[in-house]
Short mmCIF file of C-alpha atoms in Angstrom, two decimals:
data_model
loop_
_atom_site.label_atom_id
_atom_site.label_comp_id
_atom_site.label_asym_id
_atom_site.label_seq_id
_atom_site.Cartn_x
_atom_site.Cartn_y
_atom_site.Cartn_z
CA MET A 1 53.50 96.56 80.41
CA GLY A 2 55.66 93.48 80.17
CA VAL A 3 58.86 92.24 81.70
CA ILE A 4 61.01 94.45 79.44
CA GLN A 5 59.41 97.69 80.63
CA GLU A 6 58.90 96.61 84.24
CA LYS A 7 62.22 94.91 84.98
CA VAL A 8 64.81 94.87 82.20
CA THR A 9 64.92 98.51 81.10
CA PRO A 10 64.84 99.90 84.69
CA GLU A 11 67.70 97.56 85.70
CA PHE A 12 69.92 98.73 82.85
CA LYS A 13 69.09 102.38 83.52
CA ARG A 14 69.94 102.14 87.21
CA TRP A 15 73.58 101.53 86.32
CA VAL A 16 74.01 104.72 84.27
CA GLY A 17 76.94 106.64 85.75
CA TYR A 18 78.74 103.57 87.10
CA CYS A 19 82.48 103.58 86.31
CA GLU A 20 85.06 100.80 86.36
CA LYS A 21 87.58 100.77 89.20
CA ASN A 22 91.36 100.80 89.47
CA LYS A 23 91.52 97.68 91.64
CA LYS A 24 89.41 94.60 92.21
CA SER A 25 89.33 95.35 95.95
CA GLN A 26 87.38 98.56 95.21
CA ILE A 27 84.38 97.17 93.36
CA GLY A 28 82.04 95.94 96.12
CA THR A 29 79.23 93.66 94.92
CA TYR A 30 76.43 93.90 92.36
CA ASP A 31 73.86 94.50 95.10
CA SER A 32 76.15 96.73 97.13
CA PRO A 33 78.62 98.41 94.77
CA GLU A 34 81.13 101.03 95.74
CA ASP A 35 80.03 104.58 94.89
CA TYR A 36 79.68 104.78 91.11
CA LYS A 37 82.33 107.48 90.65
CA LYS A 38 84.68 106.69 93.54
CA ASN A 39 88.06 105.25 92.50
CA ALA A 40 87.03 105.38 88.85
CA GLY A 41 89.95 104.15 86.80
CA THR A 42 91.09 102.30 83.71
CA GLY A 43 91.57 98.81 85.12
CA ASN A 44 88.30 97.31 83.79
CA TYR A 45 87.43 96.07 87.30
CA THR A 46 83.65 95.92 87.75
CA VAL A 47 80.91 94.36 89.86
CA PHE A 48 79.52 92.86 86.66
CA ALA A 49 82.58 90.71 86.01
CA GLU A 50 82.55 89.48 89.60
CA LEU A 51 78.92 88.30 89.48
CA TYR A 52 79.50 86.94 85.95
CA ARG A 53 82.40 84.79 87.19
CA SER A 54 80.54 83.52 90.25
CA LYS A 55 77.50 82.45 88.20
CA THR A 56 79.03 81.25 84.91
CA GLY A 57 82.59 80.31 85.86
CA ILE A 58 83.89 82.66 83.15
CA ASN A 59 86.46 85.13 84.49
CA VAL A 60 86.55 88.38 82.51
CA GLN A 61 87.65 90.66 85.34
CA GLY A 62 90.11 93.26 84.07
CA GLN A 63 88.89 92.90 80.47
CA PRO A 64 86.62 95.11 78.31
CA TRP A 65 83.13 94.65 79.73
CA CYS A 66 80.43 96.03 77.43
CA ASP A 67 79.21 92.51 76.60
CA SER A 68 79.56 90.96 80.05
CA PHE A 69 77.61 93.94 81.45
CA PHE A 70 74.62 93.01 79.27
CA ASP A 71 74.80 89.32 80.22
CA THR A 72 75.21 90.05 83.93
CA VAL A 73 72.09 92.19 84.15
CA LEU A 74 70.01 89.33 82.70
CA ILE A 75 71.69 86.83 85.06
CA HIS A 76 70.83 89.06 88.01
CA LEU A 77 67.20 89.45 86.92
CA PHE A 78 66.39 85.92 85.78
CA GLY A 79 69.07 83.51 87.02
CA VAL A 80 71.77 81.65 85.10
CA ASP A 81 69.64 79.11 83.23
CA LYS A 82 67.04 81.56 81.91
CA ALA A 83 69.67 84.18 81.07
CA LYS A 84 71.56 81.58 79.04
CA ALA A 85 68.37 80.69 77.17
CA LEU A 86 67.68 84.38 76.49
CA LEU A 87 71.18 84.97 75.12
CA GLY A 88 71.83 81.62 73.45
CA GLY A 89 74.97 81.23 75.53
CA PHE A 90 77.45 83.24 77.58
CA SER A 91 80.35 85.12 76.06
CA ALA A 92 82.08 88.44 76.72
CA TYR A 93 83.35 88.41 73.10
CA THR A 94 80.89 90.35 70.95
CA PRO A 95 81.31 88.33 67.70
CA THR A 96 80.44 85.17 69.62
CA SER A 97 77.36 86.81 71.15
CA VAL A 98 76.15 87.79 67.68
CA ASN A 99 76.61 84.22 66.48
CA TYR A 100 74.48 82.95 69.38
CA TYR A 101 71.60 85.19 68.27
CA LYS A 102 72.02 84.18 64.65
CA GLN A 103 71.94 80.50 65.58
CA MET A 104 68.61 81.14 67.33
CA GLY A 105 67.28 83.11 64.36
CA ARG A 106 67.00 86.18 66.57
CA TYR A 107 69.35 88.69 64.89
CA HIS A 108 67.57 91.64 63.26
CA LYS A 109 68.25 94.87 61.38
CA ALA A 110 65.32 96.85 62.86
CA PRO A 111 65.51 97.56 66.63
CA GLN A 112 62.97 97.46 69.43
CA GLU A 113 63.13 97.97 73.20
CA GLY A 114 64.90 95.11 74.94
CA ASP A 115 67.30 94.37 72.08
CA GLN A 116 71.07 94.06 72.31
CA ILE A 117 72.66 96.45 69.80
CA PHE A 118 75.95 95.48 68.13
CA PHE A 119 78.50 97.71 66.38
CA HIS A 120 81.01 96.84 63.63
CA ASN A 121 84.35 98.62 63.17
CA GLY A 122 85.06 97.47 59.61
CA THR A 123 86.90 94.39 60.82
CA ARG A 124 84.57 92.72 63.30
CA ILE A 125 81.75 93.23 65.80
CA TYR A 126 83.45 95.09 68.63
CA HIS A 127 80.94 96.89 70.90
CA THR A 128 77.44 96.38 72.28
CA GLY A 129 74.70 97.88 74.45
CA TYR A 130 71.04 97.72 75.48
CA VAL A 131 68.21 99.35 73.50
CA TYR A 132 65.77 101.08 75.87
CA SER A 133 63.77 103.06 73.31
CA VAL A 134 63.25 103.56 69.58
CA LYS A 135 61.47 106.77 68.65
CA ASP A 136 61.30 109.18 65.68
CA GLY A 137 64.14 107.50 63.81
CA ILE A 138 66.47 107.42 66.83
CA VAL A 139 67.62 104.36 68.77
CA TYR A 140 68.38 105.08 72.44
CA THR A 141 70.78 102.85 74.35
CA VAL A 142 72.45 102.14 77.67
CA GLU A 143 76.03 100.97 77.11
CA GLY A 144 78.78 99.74 79.39
CA ASN A 145 82.51 100.40 79.01
CA THR A 146 81.81 103.65 77.18
CA SER A 147 81.69 107.43 77.54
CA SER A 148 78.88 109.95 77.24
CA ASN A 149 81.24 112.38 75.49
CA LYS A 150 81.08 110.82 72.03
CA ILE A 151 78.34 109.20 69.94
CA LEU A 152 80.31 105.94 69.96
CA GLU A 153 83.17 105.18 72.30
CA ASN A 154 83.91 101.61 73.30
CA GLU A 155 86.64 102.38 75.82
CA GLY A 156 85.15 105.07 78.04
CA GLY A 157 85.05 103.04 81.23
CA CYS A 158 81.51 103.88 82.40
CA VAL A 159 77.83 103.07 81.83
CA ALA A 160 76.18 105.83 79.82
CA TYR A 161 73.12 106.78 77.80
CA LYS A 162 73.77 107.00 74.03
CA GLN A 163 71.65 107.61 70.93
CA TYR A 164 72.02 107.03 67.19
CA PRO A 165 70.03 107.64 64.02
CA LEU A 166 68.64 104.38 62.64
CA GLY A 167 71.17 102.90 60.23
CA TRP A 168 73.98 104.97 61.79
CA SER A 169 77.46 104.72 60.30
CA SER A 170 80.62 106.82 60.56
CA GLY A 171 83.59 105.91 58.42
CA LYS A 172 84.12 102.20 58.86
CA LYS A 173 82.04 102.12 62.05
CA ARG A 174 78.35 101.24 61.87
CA ILE A 175 75.44 99.61 63.63
CA ASP A 176 75.60 95.99 62.51
CA GLY A 177 72.32 94.70 63.94
CA TYR A 178 70.27 93.76 66.99
CA GLY A 179 70.09 90.56 69.01
CA ARG A 180 66.62 89.96 70.41
CA PRO A 181 66.32 87.82 73.57
CA ASP A 182 63.12 85.78 73.66
CA TYR A 183 61.60 87.45 76.70
CA SER A 184 58.56 85.17 76.53
CA ILE A 185 60.80 82.73 78.40
CA VAL A 186 60.54 84.94 81.49
CA GLU A 187 57.05 86.41 81.02
CA THR A 188 55.46 83.52 82.95
CA TYR A 189 56.38 83.45 86.61
CA GLN A 190 56.06 80.96 89.42
CA GLU A 191 54.87 82.75 92.53
CA GLY A 192 56.99 82.40 95.64
CA PHE A 193 60.24 83.37 97.32
CA VAL A 194 63.30 83.56 95.06
CA LEU A 195 66.90 83.34 96.25
CA ALA A 196 68.81 86.50 95.30
CA ALA A 197 71.92 86.53 93.14
CA ASP A 198 74.15 86.70 96.24
CA GLY A 199 72.86 83.30 97.38
CA LYS A 200 71.86 84.70 100.77
CA ARG A 201 68.93 87.09 100.57
CA TRP A 202 65.38 86.44 99.38
CA TRP A 203 62.75 88.35 97.42
CA TYR A 204 59.16 87.42 96.55
CA GLN A 205 57.85 87.10 93.01
CA TYR A 206 54.15 87.41 92.16
CA LYS A 207 52.63 85.56 89.21
CA ASN A 208 52.76 88.69 87.06
CA GLY A 209 56.50 89.13 87.68
CA SER A 210 56.19 92.06 90.10
CA TYR A 211 57.51 91.95 93.66
CA PRO A 212 56.85 93.70 96.97
CA SER A 213 59.28 96.35 98.18
CA ASP A 214 59.67 99.12 100.76
CA GLY A 215 57.05 97.82 103.21
CA TRP A 216 54.87 94.94 104.33
CA ALA A 217 53.28 92.15 102.31
CA TYR A 218 51.08 89.27 103.49
CA LEU A 219 52.43 86.20 101.70
CA THR A 220 52.41 82.42 101.65
CA GLU A 221 55.68 80.53 102.00
CA GLN A 222 55.40 77.82 99.34
CA THR A 223 57.52 75.17 101.10
CA SER A 224 55.69 75.16 104.42
CA GLY A 225 52.38 76.56 103.20
CA SER A 226 52.33 78.98 106.14
CA SER A 227 51.27 82.58 105.65
CA GLY A 228 52.34 85.73 107.43
CA TRP A 229 53.55 89.29 107.14
CA TYR A 230 56.98 89.93 105.62
CA LEU A 231 58.93 93.18 105.48
CA PHE A 232 60.92 94.17 102.38
CA ASP A 233 63.53 96.88 101.85
CA THR A 234 63.45 99.48 99.06
CA LYS A 235 65.14 97.08 96.62
CA GLY A 236 62.68 94.27 97.33
CA TYR A 237 64.84 92.09 99.58
CA MET A 238 63.21 90.38 102.56
CA LEU A 239 64.38 91.62 105.97
CA THR A 240 65.05 89.46 109.01
CA GLY A 241 65.85 89.98 112.69
CA TYR A 242 64.91 93.15 114.57
CA GLN A 243 63.75 95.87 112.18
CA THR A 244 62.10 99.25 112.39
CA ALA A 245 59.28 99.35 109.85
CA PRO A 246 58.09 102.40 107.86
CA ASP A 247 55.47 103.00 110.59
CA GLY A 248 58.33 103.58 113.05
CA LYS A 249 57.48 100.54 115.18
CA LYS A 250 59.93 97.77 116.00
CA TYR A 251 59.34 94.22 114.81
CA PHE A 252 61.09 90.90 115.02
CA LEU A 253 61.28 88.88 111.80
CA CYS A 254 62.22 85.22 112.09
CA PRO A 255 65.93 85.02 111.17
CA GLU A 256 66.11 81.46 109.77
CA GLY A 257 64.29 78.23 108.94
CA ILE A 258 61.08 77.70 106.98
CA HIS A 259 59.50 80.71 108.72
CA GLU A 260 62.43 82.99 107.86
CA GLY A 261 61.26 86.57 107.52
CA GLN A 262 57.82 86.05 109.07
CA CYS A 263 56.84 88.83 111.43
CA MET A 264 56.34 88.77 115.17
CA VAL A 265 55.51 92.23 116.54
CA THR A 266 57.58 93.51 119.47
CA ASN A 267 57.41 96.51 121.74
CA ASP A 268 60.09 99.21 121.78
CA GLN A 269 62.28 97.04 124.00
CA GLY A 270 62.14 94.15 121.54
CA LYS A 271 59.81 92.00 123.64
CA LEU A 272 57.48 89.84 121.57
CA MET A 273 53.88 90.98 121.75
CA ILE A 274 51.99 88.59 119.45
CA ALA A 275 52.13 85.04 118.16
CA GLU A 276 49.96 84.79 115.07
CA TYR A 277 47.87 86.67 112.54
CA ASP A 278 44.09 86.21 112.18
CA VAL A 279 43.52 86.22 108.40
CA MET A 280 39.74 86.54 108.63
CA ALA A 281 39.85 89.37 111.14
CA LYS A 282 42.94 90.87 109.49
CA LYS A 283 44.65 91.56 112.78
CA TYR A 284 47.26 90.10 115.09
CA LEU A 285 46.28 87.97 118.08
CA LEU A 286 48.06 89.29 121.16
CA ASN A 287 49.72 86.93 123.62
#
């Protein structure tokens, strides 16, 4: 399995059911959004536009968001520079996004998983989504700013699963083609801690692109070269401060500095019990 199956497709799928909000104050953040259905409205206010603005400087809040949804997921997964290289540039205007792919020679008529699908309404490219599967003559998608009630609906206000026969058309509407990001750009990873999209939290990336989550991992901090145990939440973000681990015991994880996140075991009252970890013996050395 590659980066498409391990990271990209699951990230798009996790947003299915999310609906735009009535007000900007109701959206939350990409990593901590308001409940998907709560305050669902027609204002085009989304967590995607907020992260998109903070990372690209392009403000599309309150505007149709099918295209910015696609861009934002890649920005979240791979950072601004790599996402821009994957897409050819940033734009929430679908005709411009198609032109970026064409300029890179990466616009196709036959789909595959990981592609960005584009629809034409007889006048211009006007809607887009993510291809998560192609099977038995059907292309399956995740689309933003749409509805699950119709085969194609570009103003439904939510993220939904859709599906189409290959070569689908209906009246003037049709599948125009597929933009194909060059995922080889992100198939090779540098191992180490990576700053999250919020600019505050950290996660750890292995050389194969995977990352630890929901438990402990013994890792090397690349800047200092020191090694130690780190605790990660279910989403893969490193925890700091006093934490209760999955084993039910309390631990103290260095809150800042080059040793941020490294573990020091405490008793139930929070008193430190150990100072370092013996790699050869694979156990902690008690004070």
